[in-house]
PDB file of C-alpha atoms in Angstrom:
ATOM      1  CA  MET R   1     -10.841  28.457   6.140  1.00  0.00           C
ATOM      2  CA  SER R   2     -12.110  25.755   3.809  1.00  0.00           C
ATOM      3  CA  THR R   3     -14.130  22.958   5.426  1.00  0.00           C
ATOM      4  CA  GLN R   4     -13.101  20.419   2.799  1.00  0.00           C
ATOM      5  CA  TRP R   5      -9.976  19.312   4.655  1.00  0.00           C
ATOM      6  CA  VAL R   6     -10.745  20.438   8.230  1.00  0.00           C
ATOM      7  CA  ASP R   7     -13.212  18.414  10.286  1.00  0.00           C
ATOM      8  CA  TRP R   8     -14.830  21.084  12.438  1.00  0.00           C
ATOM      9  CA  ASN R   9     -17.039  18.502  14.162  1.00  0.00           C
ATOM     10  CA  LYS R  10     -14.043  16.558  15.486  1.00  0.00           C
ATOM     11  CA  THR R  11     -13.203  17.154  19.148  1.00  0.00           C
ATOM     12  CA  THR R  12     -10.640  15.827  21.582  1.00  0.00           C
ATOM     13  CA  LYS R  13     -13.148  13.120  22.548  1.00  0.00           C
ATOM     14  CA  SER R  14     -13.607  11.855  19.004  1.00  0.00           C
ATOM     15  CA  ARG R  15     -12.358   8.342  18.311  1.00  0.00           C
ATOM     16  CA  ASP R  16     -10.303   9.408  15.291  1.00  0.00           C
ATOM     17  CA  TYR R  17      -8.795  12.460  17.006  1.00  0.00           C
ATOM     18  CA  ARG R  18      -4.986  12.350  16.835  1.00  0.00           C
ATOM     19  CA  GLY R  19      -3.848  14.358  19.819  1.00  0.00           C
ATOM     20  CA  SER R  20      -0.797  14.580  22.030  1.00  0.00           C
ATOM     21  CA  SER R  21      -1.054  10.945  23.119  1.00  0.00           C
ATOM     22  CA  SER R  22      -1.207   9.530  19.586  1.00  0.00           C
ATOM     23  CA  PHE R  23       1.628   7.595  17.976  1.00  0.00           C
ATOM     24  CA  ALA R  24       1.980  10.347  15.361  1.00  0.00           C
ATOM     25  CA  THR R  25       3.026  12.748  18.116  1.00  0.00           C
ATOM     26  CA  PHE R  26       5.876  10.422  19.071  1.00  0.00           C
ATOM     27  CA  MET R  27       6.857  10.327  15.385  1.00  0.00           C
ATOM     28  CA  ILE R  28       7.268  14.105  15.650  1.00  0.00           C
ATOM     29  CA  ILE R  29       8.956  14.612  19.005  1.00  0.00           C
ATOM     30  CA  GLY R  30      11.281  11.633  18.503  1.00  0.00           C
ATOM     31  CA  PRO R  31      13.128  13.169  15.521  1.00  0.00           C
ATOM     32  CA  VAL R  32      13.047  16.598  17.197  1.00  0.00           C
ATOM     33  CA  PHE R  33      14.840  15.265  20.289  1.00  0.00           C
ATOM     34  CA  PHE R  34      17.229  13.386  18.015  1.00  0.00           C
ATOM     35  CA  PHE R  35      18.212  16.579  16.188  1.00  0.00           C
ATOM     36  CA  LEU R  36      18.473  18.538  19.422  1.00  0.00           C
ATOM     37  CA  GLY R  37      20.883  15.901  20.690  1.00  0.00           C
ATOM     38  CA  MET R  38      22.997  16.298  17.577  1.00  0.00           C
ATOM     39  CA  LEU R  39      23.026  20.079  17.975  1.00  0.00           C
ATOM     40  CA  PHE R  40      23.931  19.770  21.650  1.00  0.00           C
ATOM     41  CA  ALA R  41      26.894  17.576  20.684  1.00  0.00           C
ATOM     42  CA  GLN R  42      27.932  20.346  18.291  1.00  0.00           C
ATOM     43  CA  PHE R  43      27.594  23.072  20.950  1.00  0.00           C
ATOM     44  CA  PRO R  44      31.162  22.746  22.343  1.00  0.00           C
ATOM     45  CA  TYR R  45      32.433  23.622  18.878  1.00  0.00           C
ATOM     46  CA  ASP R  46      29.983  26.501  18.442  1.00  0.00           C
ATOM     47  CA  TYR R  47      30.506  28.057  21.873  1.00  0.00           C
ATOM     48  CA  PRO R  48      33.901  29.725  21.235  1.00  0.00           C
ATOM     49  CA  LEU R  49      32.583  31.262  18.004  1.00  0.00           C
ATOM     50  CA  LEU R  50      29.376  32.831  19.312  1.00  0.00           C
ATOM     51  CA  TRP R  51      29.163  32.845  23.084  1.00  0.00           C
ATOM     52  CA  THR R  52      32.507  34.175  24.247  1.00  0.00           C
ATOM     53  CA  GLN R  53      34.655  37.206  23.508  1.00  0.00           C
ATOM     54  CA  ASP R  54      37.928  35.379  23.849  1.00  0.00           C
ATOM     55  CA  PRO R  55      40.142  35.560  20.773  1.00  0.00           C
ATOM     56  CA  ILE R  56      39.822  32.626  18.390  1.00  0.00           C
ATOM     57  CA  VAL R  57      43.104  30.905  17.692  1.00  0.00           C
ATOM     58  CA  PRO R  58      43.778  29.443  14.221  1.00  0.00           C
ATOM     59  CA  ALA R  59      44.384  25.998  15.748  1.00  0.00           C
ATOM     60  CA  TYR R  60      40.769  25.917  16.956  1.00  0.00           C
ATOM     61  CA  LEU R  61      39.513  26.775  13.462  1.00  0.00           C
ATOM     62  CA  ASP R  62      41.658  23.973  12.052  1.00  0.00           C
ATOM     63  CA  GLN R  63      40.160  21.533  14.551  1.00  0.00           C
ATOM     64  CA  LEU R  64      36.632  22.678  13.740  1.00  0.00           C
ATOM     65  CA  GLU R  65      37.265  22.305  10.021  1.00  0.00           C
ATOM     66  CA  VAL R  66      38.523  18.757  10.510  1.00  0.00           C
ATOM     67  CA  HIS R  67      35.431  17.931  12.566  1.00  0.00           C
ATOM     68  CA  LEU R  68      33.006  19.371   9.992  1.00  0.00           C
ATOM     69  CA  ARG R  69      34.844  17.775   7.103  1.00  0.00           C
ATOM     70  CA  HIS R  70      34.708  14.408   8.835  1.00  0.00           C
ATOM     71  CA  MET R  71      30.950  14.781   9.371  1.00  0.00           C
ATOM     72  CA  HIS R  72      30.244  15.872   5.797  1.00  0.00           C
ATOM     73  CA  GLN R  73      32.411  13.185   4.240  1.00  0.00           C
ATOM     74  CA  ALA R  74      30.877  10.390   6.312  1.00  0.00           C
ATOM     75  CA  PRO R  75      29.578   7.291   4.478  1.00  0.00           C
ATOM     76  CA  PRO R  76      26.330   7.891   2.549  1.00  0.00           C
ATOM     77  CA  LEU R  77      24.463   5.530   4.864  1.00  0.00           C
ATOM     78  CA  ILE R  78      24.711   8.049   7.711  1.00  0.00           C
ATOM     79  CA  ALA R  79      23.224  10.861   5.621  1.00  0.00           C
ATOM     80  CA  ARG R  80      20.438   8.547   4.448  1.00  0.00           C
ATOM     81  CA  LEU R  81      19.580   7.593   8.008  1.00  0.00           C
ATOM     82  CA  LEU R  82      19.471  11.282   8.912  1.00  0.00           C
ATOM     83  CA  HIS R  83      17.099  12.015   6.035  1.00  0.00           C
ATOM     84  CA  ILE R  84      14.927   9.045   7.023  1.00  0.00           C
ATOM     85  CA  VAL R  85      14.581  10.523  10.515  1.00  0.00           C
ATOM     86  CA  VAL R  86      13.588  13.861   8.942  1.00  0.00           C
ATOM     87  CA  GLY R  87      11.001  12.033   6.847  1.00  0.00           C
ATOM     88  CA  VAL R  88       9.581  10.294   9.926  1.00  0.00           C
ATOM     89  CA  GLY R  89       8.885  13.718  11.429  1.00  0.00           C
ATOM     90  CA  PHE R  90       7.099  14.895   8.279  1.00  0.00           C
ATOM     91  CA  LEU R  91       5.093  11.655   8.186  1.00  0.00           C
ATOM     92  CA  GLY R  92       3.959  12.273  11.762  1.00  0.00           C
ATOM     93  CA  PHE R  93       2.739  15.743  10.818  1.00  0.00           C
ATOM     94  CA  PHE R  94       0.906  14.454   7.753  1.00  0.00           C
ATOM     95  CA  ILE R  95      -0.848  11.788   9.845  1.00  0.00           C
ATOM     96  CA  LYS R  96      -1.989  14.310  12.455  1.00  0.00           C
ATOM     97  CA  LEU R  97      -3.105  16.788   9.786  1.00  0.00           C
ATOM     98  CA  PHE R  98      -5.198  14.275   7.803  1.00  0.00           C
ATOM     99  CA  ARG R  99      -8.789  15.423   8.306  1.00  0.00           C
ATOM    100  CA  PRO R 100      -7.606  17.509  11.264  1.00  0.00           C
ATOM    101  CA  SER R 101      -9.605  19.078  14.026  1.00  0.00           C
ATOM    102  CA  GLU R 102      -9.329  22.728  14.948  1.00  0.00           C
ATOM    103  CA  ALA R 103      -6.732  21.863  17.599  1.00  0.00           C
ATOM    104  CA  ASN R 104      -4.646  19.983  15.031  1.00  0.00           C
ATOM    105  CA  VAL R 105      -4.719  22.959  12.695  1.00  0.00           C
ATOM    106  CA  LEU R 106      -3.615  25.356  15.423  1.00  0.00           C
ATOM    107  CA  PHE R 107      -0.898  23.324  17.160  1.00  0.00           C
ATOM    108  CA  ASP R 108       0.245  20.812  14.546  1.00  0.00           C
ATOM    109  CA  GLY R 109      -0.074  23.276  11.678  1.00  0.00           C
ATOM    110  CA  ALA R 110       2.153  25.789  13.472  1.00  0.00           C
ATOM    111  CA  SER R 111       4.563  22.998  14.415  1.00  0.00           C
ATOM    112  CA  LEU R 112       4.772  21.917  10.771  1.00  0.00           C
ATOM    113  CA  ILE R 113       5.621  25.475   9.732  1.00  0.00           C
ATOM    114  CA  LEU R 114       8.476  25.570  12.241  1.00  0.00           C
ATOM    115  CA  TYR R 115       9.635  22.122  11.127  1.00  0.00           C
ATOM    116  CA  VAL R 116       9.742  23.285   7.494  1.00  0.00           C
ATOM    117  CA  ILE R 117      11.689  26.391   8.549  1.00  0.00           C
ATOM    118  CA  GLY R 118      14.170  24.121  10.347  1.00  0.00           C
ATOM    119  CA  ALA R 119      14.541  21.962   7.236  1.00  0.00           C
ATOM    120  CA  GLY R 120      15.166  25.109   5.198  1.00  0.00           C
ATOM    121  CA  VAL R 121      17.867  26.300   7.611  1.00  0.00           C
ATOM    122  CA  TYR R 122      19.483  22.874   7.450  1.00  0.00           C
ATOM    123  CA  ILE R 123      19.503  22.734   3.652  1.00  0.00           C
ATOM    124  CA  ALA R 124      20.313  26.372   2.886  1.00  0.00           C
ATOM    125  CA  ASN R 125      22.866  27.129   5.596  1.00  0.00           C
ATOM    126  CA  ILE R 126      24.202  24.042   7.342  1.00  0.00           C
ATOM    127  CA  VAL R 127      24.579  21.713   4.364  1.00  0.00           C
ATOM    128  CA  LYS R 128      25.956  24.482   2.179  1.00  0.00           C
ATOM    129  CA  GLY R 129      28.406  25.528   4.898  1.00  0.00           C
ATOM    130  CA  MET R 130      29.644  21.981   5.352  1.00  0.00           C
ATOM    131  CA  ARG R 131      30.104  21.646   1.601  1.00  0.00           C
ATOM    132  CA  THR R 132      32.205  24.794   1.642  1.00  0.00           C
ATOM    133  CA  VAL R 133      34.340  23.383   4.443  1.00  0.00           C
ATOM    134  CA  SER R 134      34.794  20.096   2.597  1.00  0.00           C
ATOM    135  CA  ALA R 135      35.788  21.943  -0.580  1.00  0.00           C
ATOM    136  CA  GLY R 136      38.522  23.751   1.334  1.00  0.00           C
ATOM    137  CA  VAL R 137      38.078  27.037  -0.523  1.00  0.00           C
ATOM    138  CA  TRP R 138      39.911  28.946   2.206  1.00  0.00           C
ATOM    139  CA  ASN R 139      43.016  26.837   1.747  1.00  0.00           C
ATOM    140  CA  ASP R 140      43.318  28.017  -1.847  1.00  0.00           C
ATOM    141  CA  ASP R 141      46.020  30.646  -2.184  1.00  0.00           C
ATOM    142  CA  ALA R 142      43.898  32.455  -4.774  1.00  0.00           C
ATOM    143  CA  PHE R 143      41.029  33.011  -2.329  1.00  0.00           C
ATOM    144  CA  PRO R 144      40.937  36.774  -1.626  1.00  0.00           C
ATOM    145  CA  GLY R 145      38.855  36.666   1.544  1.00  0.00           C
ATOM    146  CA  VAL R 146      35.319  37.748   0.640  1.00  0.00           C
ATOM    147  CA  THR R 147      34.003  37.193  -2.868  1.00  0.00           C
ATOM    148  CA  HIS R 148      30.725  37.950  -4.622  1.00  0.00           C
ATOM    149  CA  ASP R 149      29.765  35.164  -7.000  1.00  0.00           C
ATOM    150  CA  GLY R 150      27.761  37.486  -9.175  1.00  0.00           C
ATOM    151  CA  PRO R 151      24.939  40.041  -9.201  1.00  0.00           C
ATOM    152  CA  LEU R 152      22.466  37.482 -10.541  1.00  0.00           C
ATOM    153  CA  THR R 153      22.967  34.799  -7.904  1.00  0.00           C
ATOM    154  CA  GLY R 154      23.501  37.144  -4.970  1.00  0.00           C
ATOM    155  CA  GLU R 155      25.752  34.581  -3.308  1.00  0.00           C
ATOM    156  CA  VAL R 156      28.629  35.764  -1.150  1.00  0.00           C
ATOM    157  CA  THR R 157      31.528  33.586  -0.052  1.00  0.00           C
ATOM    158  CA  LEU R 158      32.723  34.839   3.316  1.00  0.00           C
ATOM    159  CA  GLY R 159      36.074  34.357   4.929  1.00  0.00           C
ATOM    160  CA  ARG R 160      36.966  31.340   6.997  1.00  0.00           C
ATOM    161  CA  GLU R 161      36.043  32.615  10.440  1.00  0.00           C
ATOM    162  CA  ASP R 162      32.878  34.415   9.310  1.00  0.00           C
ATOM    163  CA  SER R 163      31.621  31.340   7.448  1.00  0.00           C
ATOM    164  CA  LEU R 164      32.139  29.147  10.491  1.00  0.00           C
ATOM    165  CA  LYS R 165      30.290  31.711  12.620  1.00  0.00           C
ATOM    166  CA  VAL R 166      27.367  31.650  10.194  1.00  0.00           C
ATOM    167  CA  LEU R 167      27.331  27.875  10.411  1.00  0.00           C
ATOM    168  CA  SER R 168      27.319  27.997  14.212  1.00  0.00           C
ATOM    169  CA  ALA R 169      24.554  30.611  14.212  1.00  0.00           C
ATOM    170  CA  SER R 170      22.514  28.372  11.907  1.00  0.00           C
ATOM    171  CA  ASN R 171      22.852  25.558  14.449  1.00  0.00           C
ATOM    172  CA  THR R 172      21.528  27.874  17.149  1.00  0.00           C
ATOM    173  CA  ILE R 173      18.606  29.006  14.985  1.00  0.00           C
ATOM    174  CA  LEU R 174      17.755  25.404  14.173  1.00  0.00           C
ATOM    175  CA  ALA R 175      17.829  24.491  17.866  1.00  0.00           C
ATOM    176  CA  LEU R 176      15.435  27.342  18.715  1.00  0.00           C
ATOM    177  CA  VAL R 177      13.065  26.304  15.939  1.00  0.00           C
ATOM    178  CA  LEU R 178      13.022  22.712  17.177  1.00  0.00           C
ATOM    179  CA  VAL R 179      12.399  23.868  20.735  1.00  0.00           C
ATOM    180  CA  GLY R 180       9.445  25.825  19.346  1.00  0.00           C
ATOM    181  CA  VAL R 181       8.034  22.589  17.924  1.00  0.00           C
ATOM    182  CA  LEU R 182       8.306  20.957  21.349  1.00  0.00           C
ATOM    183  CA  VAL R 183       6.631  23.950  23.010  1.00  0.00           C
ATOM    184  CA  LEU R 184       3.679  23.742  20.608  1.00  0.00           C
ATOM    185  CA  GLN R 185       3.301  20.002  21.133  1.00  0.00           C
ATOM    186  CA  ALA R 186       3.439  20.543  24.902  1.00  0.00           C
ATOM    187  CA  GLY R 187       0.848  23.292  24.506  1.00  0.00           C
ATOM    188  CA  GLN R 188      -1.431  20.855  22.714  1.00  0.00           C
ATOM    189  CA  TRP R 189      -1.075  18.393  25.589  1.00  0.00           C
ATOM    190  CA  TYR R 190      -1.842  21.115  28.141  1.00  0.00           C
ATOM    191  CA  ALA R 191      -4.905  22.284  26.202  1.00  0.00           C
ATOM    192  CA  GLU R 192      -6.243  18.723  26.062  1.00  0.00           C
ATOM    193  CA  HIS R 193      -5.514  18.189  29.757  1.00  0.00           C
ATOM    194  CA  ARG R 194      -7.191  21.460  30.713  1.00  0.00           C
ATOM    195  CA  GLU R 195     -10.229  20.668  28.600  1.00  0.00           C
ATOM    196  CA  ALA R 196     -10.531  17.243  30.220  1.00  0.00           C
ATOM    197  CA  VAL R 197     -10.322  18.775  33.705  1.00  0.00           C
ATOM    198  CA  ASP R 198     -12.930  21.427  32.882  1.00  0.00           C
ATOM    199  CA  THR R 199     -15.230  18.794  31.389  1.00  0.00           C
ATOM    200  CA  GLU R 200     -14.897  16.611  34.491  1.00  0.00           C
ATOM    201  CA  VAL R 201     -15.683  19.563  36.763  1.00  0.00           C
ATOM    202  CA  ALA R 202     -18.723  20.504  34.670  1.00  0.00           C
ATOM    203  CA  ASP R 203     -19.989  16.900  34.666  1.00  0.00           C
ATOM    204  CA  ARG R 204     -19.566  16.669  38.440  1.00  0.00           C
ATOM    205  CA  GLN R 205     -21.493  19.909  38.940  1.00  0.00           C
ATOM    206  CA  ASP R 206     -24.264  18.638  36.675  1.00  0.00           C
ATOM    207  CA  ARG R 207     -24.495  15.401  38.654  1.00  0.00           C
ATOM    208  CA  GLU R 208     -24.620  17.280  41.943  1.00  0.00           C
ATOM    209  CA  ALA R 209     -27.305  19.579  40.591  1.00  0.00           C
ATOM    210  CA  ALA R 210     -29.300  16.584  39.337  1.00  0.00           C
ATOM    211  CA  GLU R 211     -28.993  14.865  42.713  1.00  0.00           C
ATOM    212  CA  LYS R 212     -30.156  17.991  44.526  1.00  0.00           C
ATOM    213  CA  ALA R 213     -33.059  18.358  42.129  1.00  0.00           C
ATOM    214  CA  GLY R 214     -33.969  14.676  42.654  1.00  0.00           C
ATOM    215  CA  GLU R 215     -33.842  15.080  46.430  1.00  0.00           C
ATOM    216  CA  LYS R 216     -36.032  18.175  46.194  1.00  0.00           C
ATOM    217  CA  VAL R 217     -38.585  16.403  44.006  1.00  0.00           C
ATOM    218  CA  GLY R 218     -38.548  13.418  46.346  1.00  0.00           C
ATOM    219  CA  GLY R 219     -39.150  15.652  49.353  1.00  0.00           C
ATOM    220  CA  GLU R 220     -42.033  17.387  47.618  1.00  0.00           C
ATOM    221  CA  ARG R 221     -43.572  14.035  46.742  1.00  0.00           C
ATOM    222  CA  LYS R 222     -43.278  12.829  50.325  1.00  0.00           C
ATOM    223  CA  ALA R 223     -44.835  16.060  51.586  1.00  0.00           C
ATOM    224  CA  SER R 224     -47.672  15.740  49.082  1.00  0.00           C
ATOM    225  CA  ALA R 225     -48.284  12.101  50.059  1.00  0.00           C
ATOM    226  CA  GLY R 226     -48.392  13.038  53.758  1.00  0.00           C
ATOM    227  CA  SER R 227     -50.905  15.814  53.195  1.00  0.00           C
ATOM    228  CA  LYS R 228     -53.159  13.443  51.248  1.00  0.00           C
ATOM    229  CA  LYS R 229     -53.098  10.923  54.100  1.00  0.00           C
ATOM    230  CA  ARG R 230     -54.086  13.602  56.594  1.00  0.00           C
ATOM    231  CA  GLN R 231     -57.008  14.571  54.391  1.00  0.00           C
TER     232      GLN R 231
END
């Protein structure tokens, strides 16, 4: 790995080390908890589609469509606030990965990869699915059920129930990815805590060894002084 952007001399005790207790970490976990809260609020709608074998009634699909359409057609300010929160998370990663240490590369680099994957799932699946719901393609009498938009694009428009299931599955995938970010950030905290404990134990052992060595030297000096007096 190139040493031009990684500071291999930086440790958890360095003054400019941005670890789990830095403000940048809160810029990361804050948006992650925010998105997990949004996904948890969506879980009652996703549960009948993915986590139960009970038959799905058309009235439930109508209710879900109304809910998704209302979310997608919300005022632009709400979408802008959501994107600002996403940007705050990226800014936190960029701050922690500026001249990073080895720990930053391992934990924050992996967290950034998961965060980018989550953003990709959001853009490619969730946003596109909500646009499809808002367009109301399934309410068109000419919609045959499953259509292929063309061999060049590779896009497939599924039926109503299958599309809503894909959207619900995307929410679940996004939630798992965000939980992975939290696990990595918690792992960074544990690694720092464990290193601090090990360092404290090693320092205490060194002090005890130095004290024992000092007592031994002092005893030898006293013994030597006593022998000289006897002579």
